[in-house]
Short mmCIF file of C-alpha atoms in Angstrom, two decimals:
data_model
loop_
_atom_site.label_atom_id
_atom_site.label_comp_id
_atom_site.label_asym_id
_atom_site.label_seq_id
_atom_site.Cartn_x
_atom_site.Cartn_y
_atom_site.Cartn_z
CA MET C 271 11.78 2.73 -17.57
CA GLU C 272 11.96 3.87 -14.09
CA ARG C 273 8.28 2.80 -13.42
CA THR C 274 9.08 -0.57 -14.17
CA THR C 275 12.20 -0.49 -12.02
CA LEU C 276 9.96 0.28 -9.06
CA ARG C 277 7.47 -2.18 -9.51
CA ARG C 278 10.14 -4.42 -9.61
CA ARG C 279 11.60 -3.16 -6.65
CA ALA C 280 8.25 -3.80 -4.59
CA LEU C 281 7.32 -7.07 -5.85
CA VAL C 282 10.28 -9.00 -4.01
CA ALA C 283 10.42 -6.93 -1.69
CA GLY C 284 12.23 -7.66 1.43
CA THR C 285 9.97 -8.74 4.67
CA ALA C 286 7.87 -8.35 7.55
CA THR C 287 3.65 -8.12 8.45
CA VAL C 288 2.11 -5.85 11.04
CA ALA C 289 1.47 -4.51 14.35
CA VAL C 290 -2.10 -3.86 13.99
CA GLY C 291 -4.78 -1.24 15.57
CA ALA C 292 -5.96 -1.65 18.35
CA LEU C 293 -3.75 -3.07 20.80
CA ALA C 294 -0.80 -1.16 18.99
CA LEU C 295 1.29 -1.84 22.87
CA ALA C 296 2.34 -4.67 22.04
CA GLY C 297 5.11 -3.34 19.88
CA LEU C 298 7.65 -5.60 17.74
CA THR C 299 10.82 -6.78 17.53
CA GLY C 300 13.74 -7.17 14.84
CA VAL C 301 14.69 -4.99 11.75
CA ALA C 302 14.07 -5.02 7.66
CA SER C 303 16.01 -3.33 5.47
CA ALA C 304 13.49 -0.79 3.83
CA ASP C 305 15.56 -1.87 0.48
CA PRO C 306 13.61 -5.08 -0.67
CA VAL C 307 16.17 -6.14 -3.43
CA GLY C 308 17.12 -9.86 -2.59
CA SER C 309 14.91 -10.96 0.18
CA THR C 310 12.97 -13.64 0.17
CA ALA C 311 10.00 -15.26 1.72
CA ALA C 312 10.28 -17.94 4.04
CA PRO C 313 8.88 -21.30 3.83
CA VAL C 314 5.14 -22.37 5.22
CA SER C 315 5.80 -24.60 8.02
CA ALA C 316 3.03 -26.52 10.31
CA GLY C 317 3.41 -24.11 12.93
CA SER C 318 4.30 -20.93 11.37
CA LEU C 319 0.99 -19.56 10.91
CA SER C 320 -0.71 -17.85 13.45
CA PRO C 321 -3.48 -20.23 14.68
CA GLY C 322 -5.85 -16.86 14.43
CA LEU C 323 -4.96 -15.87 10.86
CA LEU C 324 -5.97 -19.26 9.96
CA ALA C 325 -9.60 -19.19 11.22
CA ALA C 326 -10.23 -16.11 9.66
CA MET C 327 -8.91 -17.31 6.13
CA GLU C 328 -11.40 -20.35 6.74
CA ARG C 329 -14.29 -17.88 7.43
CA ASP C 330 -13.73 -15.64 4.85
CA LEU C 331 -11.99 -17.99 2.21
CA GLY C 332 -13.39 -21.18 3.76
CA LEU C 333 -10.02 -23.05 3.80
CA ASP C 334 -9.06 -25.38 6.45
CA ALA C 335 -6.02 -25.13 7.92
CA ASP C 336 -3.81 -27.69 5.81
CA ASP C 337 -5.53 -26.13 3.03
CA ALA C 338 -4.54 -22.41 3.93
CA ARG C 339 -1.17 -23.74 4.65
CA SER C 340 -1.01 -25.34 1.49
CA ARG C 341 -2.18 -21.77 -0.78
CA ILE C 342 0.30 -19.28 1.14
CA ALA C 343 2.91 -21.58 0.41
CA ASN C 344 2.07 -21.85 -3.69
CA GLU C 345 1.61 -17.72 -3.44
CA TYR C 346 5.16 -17.11 -1.86
CA ARG C 347 6.21 -19.59 -4.64
CA ALA C 348 4.26 -17.57 -7.06
CA ALA C 349 5.61 -14.05 -5.89
CA ALA C 350 9.08 -15.08 -6.58
CA ILE C 351 8.24 -16.87 -10.08
CA ALA C 352 6.59 -13.77 -11.25
CA ALA C 353 9.59 -11.16 -9.77
CA GLY C 354 12.06 -13.66 -11.70
CA LEU C 355 10.23 -13.71 -15.05
CA GLU C 356 9.09 -10.03 -14.66
CA LYS C 357 12.82 -9.17 -14.92
CA SER C 358 13.59 -11.59 -17.52
CA LEU C 359 10.76 -10.68 -19.66
CA GLY C 360 11.70 -7.31 -19.69
CA ALA C 361 9.18 -4.96 -22.02
CA ASP C 362 7.16 -8.43 -23.06
CA TYR C 363 5.75 -8.54 -19.38
CA ALA C 364 2.07 -8.36 -19.15
CA GLY C 365 1.55 -9.10 -15.29
CA ALA C 366 1.19 -12.04 -13.10
CA ARG C 367 -2.13 -13.77 -11.13
CA VAL C 368 -2.68 -16.67 -9.13
CA SER C 369 -5.98 -18.52 -9.59
CA GLY C 370 -7.87 -21.45 -8.23
CA ALA C 371 -7.70 -23.30 -4.75
CA LYS C 372 -4.12 -23.88 -5.72
CA ALA C 373 -3.07 -20.89 -6.57
CA THR C 374 -1.70 -21.17 -9.72
CA LEU C 375 0.27 -18.92 -11.42
CA THR C 376 -0.18 -17.20 -14.70
CA VAL C 377 2.30 -15.05 -16.60
CA ALA C 378 1.39 -12.92 -19.42
CA THR C 379 3.09 -11.71 -22.64
CA THR C 380 3.19 -9.64 -25.93
CA ASP C 381 5.50 -12.22 -27.09
CA ALA C 382 4.52 -15.63 -27.85
CA SER C 383 8.35 -17.12 -28.13
CA ASP C 384 8.32 -16.52 -24.07
CA ALA C 385 5.79 -19.22 -23.61
CA ALA C 386 8.07 -21.57 -23.40
CA ARG C 387 10.24 -20.11 -20.84
CA ILE C 388 7.57 -19.09 -18.60
CA THR C 389 6.22 -22.61 -18.34
CA GLU C 390 9.67 -23.93 -17.16
CA ALA C 391 9.86 -21.32 -14.81
CA GLY C 392 6.31 -23.21 -13.27
CA ALA C 393 4.01 -20.79 -14.45
CA ARG C 394 1.28 -20.99 -17.15
CA ALA C 395 1.87 -18.68 -20.19
CA GLU C 396 -0.90 -16.59 -21.41
CA ILE C 397 -0.33 -14.52 -24.79
CA VAL C 398 -2.08 -10.46 -24.62
CA GLU C 399 -2.31 -7.59 -26.92
CA HIS C 400 -0.80 -5.42 -24.08
CA SER C 401 2.15 -5.16 -22.53
CA LEU C 402 2.12 -4.05 -18.51
CA ASP C 403 4.51 -1.03 -19.48
CA ARG C 404 1.98 0.40 -21.78
CA LEU C 405 -1.32 -0.51 -19.80
CA GLU C 406 0.39 1.50 -16.82
CA GLY C 407 1.29 4.71 -19.02
CA VAL C 408 -2.60 4.75 -19.99
CA LYS C 409 -3.06 4.70 -16.16
CA GLU C 410 -0.60 7.18 -15.24
CA ALA C 411 -2.08 9.46 -17.53
CA LEU C 412 -5.67 9.11 -16.07
CA ASP C 413 -3.56 9.91 -12.28
CA ARG C 414 -2.22 13.20 -13.99
CA ALA C 415 -5.52 14.30 -15.06
CA ALA C 416 -7.05 13.63 -11.53
CA LEU C 417 -4.09 15.54 -9.74
CA ARG C 418 -5.01 18.34 -12.18
CA LYS C 419 -9.11 17.93 -11.41
CA ALA C 420 -10.25 15.09 -9.41
CA PRO C 421 -12.69 13.53 -12.06
CA LYS C 422 -16.45 13.53 -11.01
CA ASP C 423 -18.71 10.35 -10.24
CA VAL C 424 -14.89 8.24 -11.04
CA PRO C 425 -14.26 6.55 -7.80
CA VAL C 426 -11.45 3.86 -9.14
CA TRP C 427 -9.02 3.32 -12.08
CA TYR C 428 -6.75 -0.09 -12.30
CA VAL C 429 -4.88 -1.86 -14.63
CA ASP C 430 -6.67 -5.70 -14.87
CA VAL C 431 -3.91 -8.01 -15.75
CA GLU C 432 -6.29 -10.66 -16.13
CA ALA C 433 -8.46 -8.64 -18.64
CA ASN C 434 -5.59 -7.08 -20.08
CA ARG C 435 -7.03 -3.73 -20.35
CA VAL C 436 -7.35 -0.33 -17.85
CA VAL C 437 -10.59 -0.41 -16.23
CA VAL C 438 -12.39 2.80 -14.93
CA ASN C 439 -15.29 1.99 -12.44
CA ALA C 440 -17.45 5.35 -13.09
CA ALA C 441 -21.33 6.28 -11.84
CA SER C 442 -22.18 6.67 -15.33
CA THR C 443 -20.75 5.84 -19.00
CA ALA C 444 -20.66 9.66 -19.78
CA ALA C 445 -18.41 10.36 -16.47
CA GLY C 446 -16.42 7.69 -17.20
CA ALA C 447 -15.77 9.59 -21.01
CA ALA C 448 -15.38 12.22 -20.12
CA PHE C 449 -12.48 11.30 -17.56
CA LEU C 450 -10.96 9.57 -20.32
CA THR C 451 -11.52 12.69 -22.67
CA ALA C 452 -9.78 14.82 -20.10
CA ALA C 453 -6.75 12.47 -19.52
CA GLY C 454 -6.35 12.34 -23.83
CA VAL C 455 -5.66 8.33 -23.05
CA ASP C 456 -6.50 5.68 -25.99
CA SER C 457 -9.97 4.89 -25.56
CA SER C 458 -9.25 1.75 -26.61
CA LEU C 459 -7.34 0.67 -24.15
CA VAL C 460 -9.60 0.97 -21.35
CA THR C 461 -13.24 -0.26 -20.31
CA VAL C 462 -15.56 1.79 -18.30
CA ALA C 463 -17.52 0.18 -15.98
CA ARG C 464 -20.69 1.37 -14.11
CA SER C 465 -19.92 1.00 -10.50
CA ALA C 466 -22.21 2.56 -7.39
CA GLU C 467 -19.22 2.68 -5.41
CA LYS C 468 -18.47 5.36 -2.80
CA PRO C 469 -14.99 5.16 -1.22
CA ARG C 470 -14.29 7.06 2.19
CA THR C 471 -11.17 6.77 4.44
CA PHE C 472 -12.07 4.69 7.80
CA ALA C 473 -10.84 7.20 10.44
CA ASP C 474 -14.19 9.04 11.37
CA LEU C 475 -15.31 7.28 14.88
CA ARG C 476 -14.09 8.02 18.20
CA GLY C 477 -13.26 5.27 20.51
CA GLY C 478 -12.41 1.76 21.03
CA ASP C 479 -8.64 0.17 21.44
CA ALA C 480 -6.32 1.49 18.76
CA TYR C 481 -4.30 5.00 18.75
CA TYR C 482 -6.21 8.72 19.08
CA MET C 483 -4.98 11.47 17.38
CA ASN C 484 -4.45 14.84 19.42
CA GLY C 485 -6.73 13.26 21.83
CA SER C 486 -9.76 12.82 19.18
CA GLY C 487 -10.06 10.60 15.63
CA ARG C 488 -9.11 7.03 16.03
CA CYS C 489 -6.83 5.00 13.51
CA SER C 490 -5.07 2.07 13.76
CA ILE C 491 -0.97 1.19 14.22
CA GLY C 492 0.13 -0.70 10.85
CA PHE C 493 3.24 -1.76 11.12
CA SER C 494 6.23 -1.03 13.50
CA VAL C 495 9.35 0.43 12.22
CA LYS C 496 12.45 2.12 13.54
CA ARG C 497 14.50 5.00 11.80
CA GLY C 498 17.93 4.24 13.39
CA THR C 499 17.09 3.74 16.87
CA GLN C 500 14.17 5.69 16.74
CA ASN C 501 11.02 3.55 17.40
CA GLY C 502 7.60 4.40 15.92
CA PHE C 503 4.91 2.45 13.45
CA ALA C 504 3.52 3.17 9.79
CA THR C 505 0.15 4.29 8.82
CA ALA C 506 -2.51 5.87 6.85
CA GLY C 507 -1.41 9.60 5.83
CA HIS C 508 -5.20 10.66 6.11
CA CYS C 509 -4.99 10.04 9.82
CA GLY C 510 -2.66 13.08 10.60
CA ARG C 511 -0.35 15.63 9.31
CA VAL C 512 3.58 15.91 10.47
CA GLY C 513 3.25 17.45 13.88
CA THR C 514 0.02 15.50 15.17
CA THR C 515 0.38 14.05 18.75
CA THR C 516 -0.78 10.52 19.38
CA THR C 517 -2.33 8.60 22.25
CA GLY C 518 -2.12 4.71 22.97
CA PHE C 519 -5.40 2.40 23.33
CA ASN C 520 -4.53 3.39 27.26
CA GLN C 521 -5.00 6.85 26.39
CA GLN C 522 -0.83 7.16 27.36
CA ALA C 523 1.03 9.28 25.78
CA GLN C 524 2.45 7.57 22.43
CA GLY C 525 3.97 9.63 19.93
CA THR C 526 4.21 12.41 17.40
CA PHE C 527 3.62 12.09 13.46
CA GLN C 528 7.08 12.57 11.67
CA GLY C 529 6.00 12.11 7.91
CA SER C 530 2.21 12.08 6.64
CA THR C 531 1.23 12.55 2.43
CA PHE C 532 -2.48 12.62 2.09
CA PRO C 533 -4.05 12.58 -0.50
CA GLY C 534 -1.80 11.27 -3.63
CA ARG C 535 -0.46 8.95 -1.71
CA ASP C 536 -1.89 7.47 2.07
CA ILE C 537 1.34 7.46 4.16
CA ALA C 538 2.67 8.06 7.25
CA TRP C 539 4.87 6.93 10.25
CA VAL C 540 4.87 8.21 14.10
CA ALA C 541 7.86 8.33 16.03
CA THR C 542 6.83 6.38 19.86
CA ASN C 543 8.08 7.33 23.12
CA SER C 544 10.39 4.86 24.98
CA ASN C 545 6.69 3.74 27.02
CA TRP C 546 6.09 1.47 23.87
CA THR C 547 8.20 -1.17 22.71
CA PRO C 548 8.00 -2.57 19.10
CA ARG C 549 7.33 -6.33 18.35
CA PRO C 550 7.42 -7.95 15.06
CA THR C 551 3.47 -9.04 15.49
CA VAL C 552 0.15 -8.69 14.70
CA ASN C 553 -2.84 -8.11 17.05
CA GLY C 554 -5.03 -11.56 16.57
CA TYR C 555 -7.79 -10.43 18.36
CA GLY C 556 -8.13 -13.41 20.88
CA ARG C 557 -6.81 -15.70 18.17
CA GLY C 558 -3.17 -15.20 19.01
CA ASP C 559 -0.95 -12.34 17.18
CA VAL C 560 0.88 -13.06 14.03
CA THR C 561 4.70 -12.82 14.25
CA VAL C 562 5.97 -10.60 11.24
CA ALA C 563 8.78 -12.88 9.22
CA GLY C 564 8.86 -10.77 5.71
CA SER C 565 7.22 -7.99 2.92
CA THR C 566 7.27 -9.76 0.02
CA ALA C 567 4.83 -8.10 -2.07
CA SER C 568 1.82 -10.63 -3.37
CA VAL C 569 0.28 -10.75 -6.62
CA VAL C 570 -2.90 -10.58 -7.97
CA GLY C 571 -5.48 -13.35 -7.31
CA ALA C 572 -3.36 -14.03 -3.68
CA SER C 573 -4.96 -14.39 -0.01
CA VAL C 574 -4.71 -11.48 2.13
CA CYS C 575 -5.98 -11.00 5.50
CA ARG C 576 -6.40 -7.28 7.50
CA SER C 577 -6.22 -6.27 11.17
CA GLY C 578 -7.75 -3.29 12.24
CA SER C 579 -8.96 -1.72 15.85
CA THR C 580 -12.90 -1.93 14.59
CA THR C 581 -13.61 -4.92 12.83
CA GLY C 582 -10.41 -7.46 13.92
CA TRP C 583 -9.66 -9.86 11.30
CA HIS C 584 -10.66 -10.03 7.91
CA CYS C 585 -9.67 -11.99 5.21
CA GLY C 586 -9.97 -11.88 1.17
CA THR C 587 -7.83 -11.55 -2.03
CA ILE C 588 -5.78 -9.23 -4.07
CA GLN C 589 -7.88 -7.77 -6.73
CA GLN C 590 -5.58 -5.24 -8.33
CA LEU C 591 -2.64 -3.59 -7.81
CA ASN C 592 -1.68 0.25 -8.62
CA THR C 593 -4.85 1.26 -8.44
CA SER C 594 -6.34 4.92 -7.83
CA VAL C 595 -8.85 5.70 -5.96
CA THR C 596 -10.56 9.12 -5.58
CA TYR C 597 -12.24 9.96 -2.23
CA PRO C 598 -13.73 13.57 -1.42
CA GLU C 599 -10.70 14.84 -0.07
CA GLY C 600 -8.72 13.72 -3.08
CA THR C 601 -7.46 11.04 -5.08
CA ILE C 602 -4.82 8.13 -4.10
CA SER C 603 -2.54 6.37 -6.64
CA GLY C 604 -0.49 3.25 -5.83
CA VAL C 605 -3.03 1.60 -3.61
CA THR C 606 -3.96 -2.13 -4.06
CA ARG C 607 -7.24 -3.04 -4.11
CA THR C 608 -9.04 -5.90 -2.14
CA SER C 609 -12.24 -7.71 -1.60
CA VAL C 610 -11.35 -7.58 2.36
CA CYS C 611 -13.78 -5.70 4.24
CA ALA C 612 -13.33 -2.70 6.65
CA GLU C 613 -14.94 -0.14 8.70
CA PRO C 614 -14.20 3.48 10.16
CA GLY C 615 -11.17 3.31 12.79
CA ASP C 616 -9.53 0.38 10.82
CA SER C 617 -7.88 2.69 8.60
CA GLY C 618 -4.00 2.35 9.01
CA GLY C 619 -4.13 -0.97 10.30
CA SER C 620 -2.23 -3.85 8.72
CA TYR C 621 -2.56 -6.56 5.46
CA ILE C 622 -0.82 -9.50 5.66
CA SER C 623 -0.65 -12.72 3.69
CA GLY C 624 0.53 -15.77 5.35
CA SER C 625 3.56 -13.87 7.39
CA GLN C 626 4.61 -11.28 4.85
CA ALA C 627 3.31 -7.69 5.01
CA GLN C 628 1.65 -5.83 2.23
CA GLY C 629 0.35 -2.57 3.67
CA VAL C 630 -1.90 -0.25 5.30
CA THR C 631 -5.71 0.10 5.26
CA SER C 632 -6.57 3.20 3.10
CA GLY C 633 -9.92 3.22 3.08
CA GLY C 634 -12.83 1.87 0.86
CA SER C 635 -16.64 1.01 0.28
CA GLY C 636 -19.27 -1.11 2.56
CA ASN C 637 -18.58 -2.63 6.00
CA CYS C 638 -18.37 -5.94 7.33
CA SER C 639 -21.70 -6.93 7.26
CA SER C 640 -22.63 -6.66 4.29
CA GLY C 641 -19.37 -7.20 2.65
CA GLY C 642 -16.80 -3.98 0.99
CA THR C 643 -14.02 -3.49 -1.36
CA THR C 644 -10.82 -1.76 0.60
CA TYR C 645 -7.94 -0.47 -0.50
CA PHE C 646 -4.20 -0.47 0.79
CA GLN C 647 -0.62 1.16 0.89
CA PRO C 648 1.82 -1.17 0.02
CA ILE C 649 4.13 -0.91 2.54
CA ASN C 650 7.45 -1.34 1.18
CA PRO C 651 7.12 2.05 -0.83
CA LEU C 652 6.25 3.40 2.30
CA LEU C 653 9.53 2.33 4.11
CA GLN C 654 11.24 3.39 1.52
CA ALA C 655 9.86 7.47 1.32
CA TYR C 656 10.53 7.85 4.60
CA GLY C 657 13.77 5.86 5.16
CA LEU C 658 12.20 3.38 7.59
CA THR C 659 12.96 -0.32 8.64
CA LEU C 660 10.78 -2.61 9.32
CA VAL C 661 10.29 -4.41 12.42
CA THR C 662 10.73 -8.26 11.86
CA SER C 663 11.32 -11.75 13.57
CA GLY C 664 15.18 -12.60 14.71
CA THR C 665 16.37 -9.66 15.01
CA PRO C 666 17.12 -7.62 18.82
CA THR C 667 15.19 -4.78 19.52
CA ASP C 668 16.96 -1.75 19.47
CA PRO C 669 16.57 0.48 23.36
CA PRO C 670 13.43 2.29 22.88
CA THR C 671 13.70 6.27 22.66
CA ASP C 672 11.65 9.09 22.86
CA PRO C 673 10.31 11.03 19.92
CA PRO C 674 12.83 13.65 18.58
CA THR C 675 12.27 17.41 20.53
CA ASP C 676 13.26 19.06 17.22
CA PRO C 677 10.89 19.32 14.77
CA PRO C 678 9.93 16.47 12.42
CA THR C 679 12.44 16.13 9.50
CA ASP C 680 12.15 15.53 5.95
CA PRO C 681 12.36 11.62 4.98
CA PRO C 682 16.10 11.56 3.83
CA THR C 683 15.81 11.60 0.14
CA ASP C 684 17.73 13.89 -1.69
CA PRO C 685 20.07 16.12 0.05
CA PRO C 686 18.42 19.51 0.88
CA GLY C 687 19.13 22.44 -1.06
CA GLY C 688 17.34 24.20 -3.63
CA THR C 689 14.60 26.75 -4.40
CA TRP C 690 11.91 24.76 -2.73
CA ALA C 691 10.52 25.97 0.80
CA ALA C 692 7.99 24.86 3.11
CA GLY C 693 4.92 27.20 3.52
CA THR C 694 5.36 28.08 -0.30
CA ALA C 695 2.04 28.02 -2.37
CA TYR C 696 2.80 26.32 -5.30
CA ALA C 697 0.81 26.30 -8.71
CA VAL C 698 0.44 23.75 -11.16
CA GLY C 699 3.30 23.65 -13.61
CA ALA C 700 5.78 25.69 -11.10
CA THR C 701 9.20 24.42 -11.01
CA VAL C 702 11.60 24.43 -8.04
CA THR C 703 14.93 22.65 -7.65
CA TYR C 704 15.84 20.32 -4.44
CA GLY C 705 18.54 18.10 -3.97
CA GLY C 706 20.52 19.28 -7.38
CA ALA C 707 17.46 18.00 -9.07
CA THR C 708 14.37 19.91 -10.78
CA TYR C 709 10.60 19.24 -10.25
CA ARG C 710 7.66 20.41 -11.61
CA CYS C 711 4.15 20.88 -9.63
CA LEU C 712 1.11 18.46 -10.33
CA GLN C 713 -1.00 19.64 -8.18
CA ALA C 714 -1.68 23.05 -6.25
CA HIS C 715 -0.73 22.95 -3.11
CA THR C 716 1.06 25.05 -0.13
CA ALA C 717 4.04 23.07 1.05
CA GLN C 718 3.93 21.14 4.47
CA PRO C 719 7.33 19.93 6.18
CA GLY C 720 8.22 16.57 5.17
CA TRP C 721 6.75 17.25 1.56
CA THR C 722 10.26 17.69 -0.54
CA PRO C 723 9.70 17.19 -4.40
CA ALA C 724 11.63 14.24 -3.95
CA ALA C 725 9.32 12.64 -1.08
CA VAL C 726 5.83 13.28 -2.35
CA PRO C 727 5.98 12.19 -5.89
CA ALA C 728 2.08 12.99 -6.21
CA LEU C 729 2.83 16.82 -6.04
CA TRP C 730 5.98 16.89 -7.92
CA GLN C 731 7.57 15.28 -10.79
CA ARG C 732 11.35 15.39 -11.42
CA ILE C 733 12.22 16.79 -14.63
#
């Protein structure tokens, strides 16, 4: 199934981690391919982790430096084992998670005969009723219903691999039930949980060291990237549209948004001018920068730290993958839910597990005084959507170039051509052709440059 293939590619994804929030100028060096297949995580040595990251993990997770290194090493190993078992178990696979101080890996399956294979691979086997594909099919039905009409008082839904169910967080059981009815899903696979959560994006404060959109709103840089020889950075889509100009933390001209999707997804990239040099680092906010080594996706339960221009370093754990969340602006799908806090202005900033990039800050609820829940867009699908490579350590940096003077172009997906056209208003159910394929509109919208059917799966479904 296409869903399984994409998930596997993201899980074993290649390398790298962030150049964060406020001091974006620090830049980055070296490049990792946007194609994650075949990449591996680097071993964790005594000196390979940033003192700032270790200090944040001690503050937020209660781990001393040795425990943090041990946990990260175990999480790297768990991610590799889980990726291999997902491939070998096929349709039986029901998800993976780590738990406990030693990040013990549990892999679930619907077939008891798989238990020996899981154990031999170094994981604890768990036999469950529903496969991950089946549960994600239910979640996708909920996503489609939300695209037709954003659910009222239903902020979040996701697949809970530990409970082996889809969970819908709602302000009331009635609101949750109405959403299930609208989606036409099997309610026996879903748990509706009462929640007062009110997620929002984090781009509404002004001031501070970060980057600014059209000289006003502030967000945080996520990861340094390249597209060919063009330098730039990945960030959140709600921070700016295609053509939005940016200035850096020093209020000097910086770049222009070349691609942006929001809602549906929350992804974007900015091409920067020659004054900004990319480096494979994440701002450690006074504790030493973190070097980017890869972008291997972590599993549920793994530790993760976030860097942003408002609140600096904070850590927590990954709670669920492939989550959908409804903001006032609309529903976002495919984000990862975490226990890390964040505040306005942190949007677009980096999430990193050890030395492996995970994603860019989208939004959440709560704050860093009382605690909160946040969501990030995984970095590997972002790179793939826009044809980018992630800047990492060990690879020479190409000479910087100025942003393109021509109008921004679509991400390199399918070859151009067909009936789709920017500026056209499309209704739900409308069909177009693009790049030799036919697509059906999932959400009414007016097409913008960069929102081609192949690049924006939240708006178009290939048929």
